[in-house]
């Protein structure tokens, strides 16, 4: 199949990429950085975190760059004053939603949320913080889930379903009560479907799922989904 | 394991009628709740294996929708409509009064398991607001006195007149 | 410059580990330059009893955990032109605020510290300042002008913020702030 | 009875187009043989007031007085005057009786049917209620028995489908819909003709149609009423849409909270299938289309067009980003047309009378009519259908009669929980998509709730935010966390802890949530906050500065934090 090339502008730079590429992927390919959290190369794009929002010239709405495909002549703006302000708000909301204490977190210095907060200059959280006290599930021989640190990006759910092919993880409830669950909301040790492949820990952007006793710098692997899927027989 | 009884047979039939389609999950859960009154782990597990769906998916769906109950409700169920029209006409006062009178919080059951109080988002009987559903009876233009009286009658074992 | 016309700097230590003050001191020889441009009027590093009036910049380390601190902080705010939250405890609540995740934490922590973990004479002392229901970051109690997050905040960031402020500029924390 | 004979005749053989016309004639003859027809409203609004007993009483009274041959008693859907149910309409002459009891039923048969003297004191006296209405979608409501497909056919039903199948190409059908100017009745107001064109152009099979009957807005019951009163109009609309877009399979997604509507639709589908109107080779033509019901389970967000797809597929009702739009990639990644049931119910009439005819109803940019449930503090609540373009004032005061008990009108909520609260000064606004959006409200799925001086606007806005917080699916950050922050701010203001800067906070986070949220729920959820701030800012100030609530709703009980800090 021959694929068409599409030309567009991102922040004034002329770039051309293959048709079907998303704006975010096009930006990454060309070294333009658009902050993002729920997006992970290889996994379904959910457009959930809203960090990667961009403006399209001539359109009043904002678009999630991870899930919006490029089109010819498109002019993308990734760093307007409004977008910067909105990204800061999004990070602050995520930080305020649950108990995020970097200094005692296993992901300290290996955390995508922390890195983005630092990078975007989120020097404080204007919203009152929730101090959730969910029980940490460390029943599994080596996988631990601390839901107090979860930002509901669902990378773990997607990698388990789409790459490992097991779908041991999903979400329960909804809204601010949403939680990652294992099987029938069981403790992890009692899961009959989990294969202990630890892909969930590899893709978790924060310190919500991790391997006990292993430094996160070693566990984390942003490329895992892409690696497995690109080598899978079509 | 789910007990082998008529209800299970009927649930199996419903699953078969839907040709074991995964997309019929909501329909099947509706049927199961209709048969069993609520959805416990055994039921969900049975549905998951019948439809060949991952357990977490079935639980996630059941826990997403408000209509599905994962806990056993009380013997009698009082549901207050909290739609806009009912709210404007004082539904909140009624449910607060019921909570106080029977010492039970919304979404929960009394200690003896006789009475559960739920709220719902609009049953569509807005022109008769506020509306309260007591077991299967819709009480329109309700007041707290009428509702408490009706619940007392129910708990006293006497049947209220249904229309 | 005569010392009395130099901007007045105060530092404050609330519920925190003093690591932020250590980090301030970690500026080493840069401190000498700083000292030339300010007068240090209050804090754990000087021996002043009462918080002075008309302070130009106040750096505050630590979260607000008890009534005494809350009242003091409000006083400090009144007498400070610029108030800076220094370090994660002051900015987010951090470790002291972890007690917020448990129910009735004010009593629970006292119980754990003085009763459950005591071998002899389990007794909650009466001279401990009364704990607040919850531990708060500074900006939930008073208005805060600038934030230097970090546990501890990098020495360079503290120096940067102070230098900018002394030069009459507004510090920009983008790509600089450092949680954890 | 004639209907039994017909059932027998048509039940065995596969119907053809000509049979529909023949059946309509036979059925009309049967209708004409009655001098009187008593329509007893048995919709969800009237049943709790004893409509089924009244129906039985009428049947018995007709027997008792021996007038079975000249008087037909029919079970019908909503007549529209839901506040004075059970409502009963006697034809000819459209005599509307209110609050009928079994005793009164007997009296009506005796006086009206036997003696020919309408019982004046029981008649619904309010002429104005119907004068400004225009019954188009609801034209059969209260007139036909929703359980009898023959009633629908006698009223001209399925003739539009026959017309399409015999004389129109799919393109001609779409052209007619374009010409009508019909716009989606689910709220967004997208041109229906355009939507259909997108789906028709997608050259992929299978194609699906989803009829949206997930009327989740609290205080809205227009779609339910339609399904209970005239289910076949929805089915026929779907069939025509399927014919026009060459779709293969349809789903009607309906709230489980509407048991009577579910039942009615189920029966209607069974009858239509038995009569060769739904299924394979409809009316012995090449056109095939099957329809299945899908029950919702209490999730407001499932009304959103991508969330409804997730739900029909048996998943959590999480919306997904667009593009791709459902017209290109919907159910199981196939092209899918999603229309509100009210939109679909307009279709048969557009086809029968022509798009041009339809385009002359309503206002030029907003053609046709809209059903609204008019509730809250008005004298005559109920289900109304009005031509687009009439003003809110006409609806609230002329049709609704204004607030009862001499209370002062304060605000009107248009468009459900994510609509807007408009004050007295905005009442001369014409009801159309653009005007409402400009004022900060939305058309929504058709709810008008009137609020009088007894309500506090801060409390009202909080009620809607509570609703949206509960109904947020939790997928995207702005809606999940942002709305919760708004909710907390309201709680503080109502507890007497409000600060002047809270108002700026509410404004700024509201516009962030509007712009940044993934789906319509989040994008519109701040509307009540912004409109109440815009039109009732004074009340917020009273709450924050004077710690006063004019309506006396807010407690101002200080929270612990205020005490300790």
CSV table of C-alpha atoms in Angstrom, one decimal, chain D residues 90-318:
chain,number,residue,atom,x,y,z
D,90,UNK,CA,-63.6,12.4,23.7
D,91,UNK,CA,-63.8,12.6,19.9
D,92,UNK,CA,-65.3,14.1,17.9
D,93,UNK,CA,-64.9,17.6,19.1
D,94,UNK,CA,-61.7,17.0,21.2
D,95,UNK,CA,-63.4,17.3,24.5
D,96,UNK,CA,-60.6,17.0,27.1
D,97,UNK,CA,-61.6,15.8,30.5
D,98,UNK,CA,-59.2,16.3,33.4
D,99,UNK,CA,-58.5,14.3,36.6
D,100,UNK,CA,-60.9,11.6,35.6
D,101,UNK,CA,-61.8,8.9,38.2
D,102,UNK,CA,-63.6,5.6,37.6
D,103,UNK,CA,-66.8,7.2,38.9
D,104,UNK,CA,-66.4,10.2,36.6
D,105,UNK,CA,-65.7,7.8,33.7
D,106,UNK,CA,-69.2,6.4,34.2
D,107,UNK,CA,-70.7,9.8,34.3
D,108,UNK,CA,-68.9,10.8,31.1
D,109,UNK,CA,-70.2,7.8,29.2
D,110,UNK,CA,-73.7,8.4,30.5
D,111,UNK,CA,-73.9,12.1,29.8
D,112,UNK,CA,-71.6,12.7,26.9
D,113,UNK,CA,-72.0,9.4,24.9
D,114,UNK,CA,-75.5,8.3,25.8
D,115,UNK,CA,-77.2,11.7,26.2
D,116,UNK,CA,-74.9,13.8,24.0
D,117,UNK,CA,-74.2,16.3,26.7
D,118,UNK,CA,-70.5,17.0,27.5
D,119,UNK,CA,-69.9,17.2,31.3
D,120,UNK,CA,-68.8,20.9,31.3
D,121,UNK,CA,-67.5,21.0,34.9
D,122,UNK,CA,-65.0,18.3,34.3
D,123,UNK,CA,-63.6,19.7,31.0
D,124,UNK,CA,-60.1,21.1,30.9
D,125,UNK,CA,-60.8,24.8,30.8
D,126,UNK,CA,-57.4,26.2,29.7
D,127,UNK,CA,-57.7,26.9,26.0
D,128,UNK,CA,-54.5,28.9,25.9
D,129,UNK,CA,-52.5,25.8,26.7
D,130,UNK,CA,-53.1,24.3,23.3
D,131,UNK,CA,-53.6,27.5,21.2
D,132,UNK,CA,-49.9,28.3,20.8
D,133,UNK,CA,-48.8,24.7,20.3
D,134,UNK,CA,-48.3,23.1,17.0
D,135,UNK,CA,-48.6,19.3,17.1
D,136,UNK,CA,-46.5,17.7,14.4
D,137,UNK,CA,-44.3,15.1,15.9
D,138,UNK,CA,-47.0,14.5,18.6
D,139,UNK,CA,-49.9,14.6,16.2
D,140,UNK,CA,-50.9,11.1,16.9
D,141,UNK,CA,-50.2,11.3,20.6
D,142,UNK,CA,-53.3,10.8,22.6
D,143,UNK,CA,-55.2,9.9,19.4
D,144,UNK,CA,-54.0,6.4,18.6
D,145,UNK,CA,-53.5,3.3,20.5
D,146,UNK,CA,-49.7,2.8,20.6
D,147,UNK,CA,-50.1,-0.9,20.9
D,148,UNK,CA,-52.0,-1.1,17.6
D,149,UNK,CA,-50.0,-0.8,14.5
D,150,UNK,CA,-53.4,-0.6,12.6
D,151,UNK,CA,-54.2,2.7,14.4
D,152,UNK,CA,-50.9,4.1,13.2
D,153,UNK,CA,-51.5,2.9,9.7
D,154,UNK,CA,-55.0,4.3,9.7
D,155,UNK,CA,-53.5,7.7,10.6
D,156,UNK,CA,-51.4,7.6,7.5
D,157,UNK,CA,-48.5,5.7,9.1
D,158,UNK,CA,-46.0,3.8,7.0
D,159,UNK,CA,-47.3,5.5,3.8
D,160,UNK,CA,-44.2,7.6,3.8
D,161,UNK,CA,-42.1,4.4,3.8
D,162,UNK,CA,-44.2,3.0,1.0
D,163,UNK,CA,-43.6,6.2,-0.9
D,164,UNK,CA,-39.9,5.9,-0.5
D,165,UNK,CA,-39.7,2.2,-1.4
D,166,UNK,CA,-41.9,2.6,-4.5
D,167,UNK,CA,-41.2,6.1,-5.9
D,168,UNK,CA,-38.1,7.6,-4.4
D,169,UNK,CA,-34.4,6.9,-4.7
D,170,UNK,CA,-32.3,7.1,-1.6
D,171,UNK,CA,-30.8,10.4,-2.9
D,172,UNK,CA,-34.3,11.9,-3.4
D,173,UNK,CA,-35.1,11.0,0.2
D,174,UNK,CA,-32.0,12.8,1.5
D,175,UNK,CA,-32.8,15.8,-0.8
D,176,UNK,CA,-36.2,16.1,0.7
D,177,UNK,CA,-34.7,16.0,4.2
D,178,UNK,CA,-32.2,18.7,3.2
D,179,UNK,CA,-35.0,20.8,1.8
D,180,UNK,CA,-36.9,20.6,5.0
D,181,UNK,CA,-34.1,22.3,6.9
D,182,UNK,CA,-34.6,19.7,9.7
D,183,UNK,CA,-31.9,19.9,12.4
D,184,UNK,CA,-31.1,17.3,15.0
D,185,UNK,CA,-33.4,17.5,18.0
D,186,UNK,CA,-30.9,16.0,20.4
D,187,UNK,CA,-29.5,19.3,21.2
D,188,UNK,CA,-26.6,20.3,19.0
D,189,UNK,CA,-28.8,21.2,16.0
D,190,UNK,CA,-26.7,19.7,13.3
D,191,UNK,CA,-28.5,19.6,9.9
D,192,UNK,CA,-30.0,16.2,9.5
D,193,UNK,CA,-29.7,16.2,5.7
D,194,UNK,CA,-26.0,16.8,6.0
D,195,UNK,CA,-25.5,14.0,8.5
D,196,UNK,CA,-27.4,11.6,6.3
D,197,UNK,CA,-25.3,12.6,3.3
D,198,UNK,CA,-22.1,11.8,5.2
D,199,UNK,CA,-23.3,8.4,6.1
D,200,UNK,CA,-24.8,7.7,2.6
D,201,UNK,CA,-21.4,8.7,1.1
D,202,UNK,CA,-19.5,6.3,3.3
D,203,UNK,CA,-19.1,3.3,0.9
D,204,UNK,CA,-18.6,0.7,3.5
D,205,UNK,CA,-20.8,-2.1,4.7
D,206,UNK,CA,-22.4,-2.8,7.2
D,207,UNK,CA,-23.8,0.6,8.2
D,208,UNK,CA,-25.7,1.2,11.4
D,209,UNK,CA,-28.3,3.5,12.7
D,210,UNK,CA,-28.6,4.3,16.4
D,211,UNK,CA,-31.8,6.0,17.5
D,212,UNK,CA,-31.0,8.0,20.6
D,213,UNK,CA,-33.7,7.7,23.3
D,214,UNK,CA,-31.3,8.1,26.2
D,215,UNK,CA,-33.2,11.1,27.6
D,216,UNK,CA,-31.0,11.6,30.6
D,217,UNK,CA,-31.7,15.3,31.3
D,218,UNK,CA,-33.5,15.5,34.6
D,219,UNK,CA,-36.8,17.3,34.1
D,220,UNK,CA,-37.2,16.2,30.5
D,221,UNK,CA,-39.6,13.5,29.3
D,222,UNK,CA,-40.4,14.5,25.7
D,223,UNK,CA,-38.8,11.5,24.1
D,224,UNK,CA,-40.3,9.1,26.5
D,225,UNK,CA,-43.7,10.5,25.8
D,226,UNK,CA,-43.2,10.2,22.1
D,227,UNK,CA,-42.1,6.5,22.4
D,228,UNK,CA,-45.1,5.8,24.7
D,229,UNK,CA,-47.6,7.5,22.4
D,230,UNK,CA,-46.4,6.9,18.9
D,231,UNK,CA,-43.6,4.3,18.7
D,232,UNK,CA,-44.2,3.5,15.1
D,233,UNK,CA,-43.3,7.1,14.0
D,234,UNK,CA,-39.8,6.4,15.4
D,235,UNK,CA,-39.6,3.0,13.7
D,236,UNK,CA,-40.8,4.4,10.4
D,237,UNK,CA,-38.4,7.3,10.6
D,238,UNK,CA,-35.6,4.9,11.2
D,239,UNK,CA,-36.6,2.7,8.3
D,240,UNK,CA,-36.6,5.7,6.0
D,241,UNK,CA,-33.3,6.8,7.3
D,242,UNK,CA,-32.0,3.3,6.7
D,243,UNK,CA,-33.4,3.3,3.2
D,244,UNK,CA,-31.8,6.7,2.4
D,245,UNK,CA,-28.4,5.9,3.9
D,246,UNK,CA,-28.4,2.2,2.9
D,247,UNK,CA,-28.0,1.1,6.4
D,248,UNK,CA,-28.3,-2.5,7.4
D,249,UNK,CA,-29.0,-2.6,11.1
D,250,UNK,CA,-30.5,-0.3,13.7
D,251,UNK,CA,-30.5,0.0,17.4
D,252,UNK,CA,-32.9,2.0,19.6
D,253,UNK,CA,-31.0,3.0,22.7
D,254,UNK,CA,-33.5,3.7,25.5
D,255,UNK,CA,-33.2,4.4,29.2
D,256,UNK,CA,-34.1,1.5,31.4
D,257,UNK,CA,-35.8,4.0,33.7
D,258,UNK,CA,-38.6,4.1,31.1
D,259,UNK,CA,-40.2,0.7,31.5
D,260,UNK,CA,-43.5,1.6,29.8
D,261,UNK,CA,-41.7,3.2,26.8
D,262,UNK,CA,-39.5,0.1,26.5
D,263,UNK,CA,-42.5,-2.2,26.6
D,264,UNK,CA,-44.3,-0.1,24.0
D,265,UNK,CA,-41.4,-0.1,21.6
D,266,UNK,CA,-40.8,-3.8,22.1
D,267,UNK,CA,-44.4,-4.5,21.2
D,268,UNK,CA,-44.4,-2.1,18.3
D,269,UNK,CA,-41.2,-3.7,16.9
D,270,UNK,CA,-42.7,-7.2,17.2
D,271,UNK,CA,-45.8,-6.1,15.4
D,272,UNK,CA,-43.9,-4.3,12.7
D,273,UNK,CA,-41.7,-7.4,12.2
D,274,UNK,CA,-44.7,-9.7,12.1
D,275,UNK,CA,-46.2,-7.4,9.4
D,276,UNK,CA,-43.1,-7.4,7.3
D,277,UNK,CA,-42.2,-3.8,8.0
D,278,UNK,CA,-39.0,-4.6,9.8
D,279,UNK,CA,-36.6,-7.3,8.9
D,280,UNK,CA,-35.7,-9.1,5.7
D,281,UNK,CA,-37.2,-7.9,2.4
D,282,UNK,CA,-39.5,-5.3,3.9
D,283,UNK,CA,-42.9,-5.2,2.1
D,284,UNK,CA,-41.5,-7.8,-0.3
D,285,UNK,CA,-38.9,-5.3,-1.7
D,286,UNK,CA,-35.1,-5.6,-1.8
D,287,UNK,CA,-34.9,-3.3,1.2
D,288,UNK,CA,-33.9,-5.1,4.5
D,289,UNK,CA,-33.4,-3.5,7.9
D,290,UNK,CA,-33.6,-4.9,11.3
D,291,UNK,CA,-34.0,-3.0,14.6
D,292,UNK,CA,-33.0,-4.1,18.1
D,293,UNK,CA,-33.6,-2.4,21.4
D,294,UNK,CA,-30.7,-1.6,23.6
D,295,UNK,CA,-31.3,-0.7,27.2
D,296,UNK,CA,-29.3,2.0,28.9
D,297,UNK,CA,-28.5,1.6,32.6
D,298,UNK,CA,-28.5,5.0,34.2
D,299,UNK,CA,-25.6,7.0,32.7
D,300,UNK,CA,-26.4,10.6,31.5
D,301,UNK,CA,-23.1,10.6,29.5
D,302,UNK,CA,-24.4,7.8,27.3
D,303,UNK,CA,-26.5,10.3,25.4
D,304,UNK,CA,-23.3,11.7,24.0
D,305,UNK,CA,-22.9,10.4,20.4
D,306,UNK,CA,-19.6,8.5,20.9
D,307,UNK,CA,-20.5,7.3,24.4
D,308,UNK,CA,-23.8,5.9,23.1
D,309,UNK,CA,-21.8,3.8,20.6
D,310,UNK,CA,-19.6,2.5,23.4
D,311,UNK,CA,-22.7,1.6,25.4
D,312,UNK,CA,-24.4,-0.2,22.4
D,313,UNK,CA,-21.3,-2.2,22.0
D,314,UNK,CA,-21.6,-3.3,25.6
D,315,UNK,CA,-18.9,-1.1,27.2
D,316,UNK,CA,-18.6,1.6,29.7
D,317,UNK,CA,-20.2,4.7,28.2
D,318,UNK,CA,-16.9,6.6,27.8
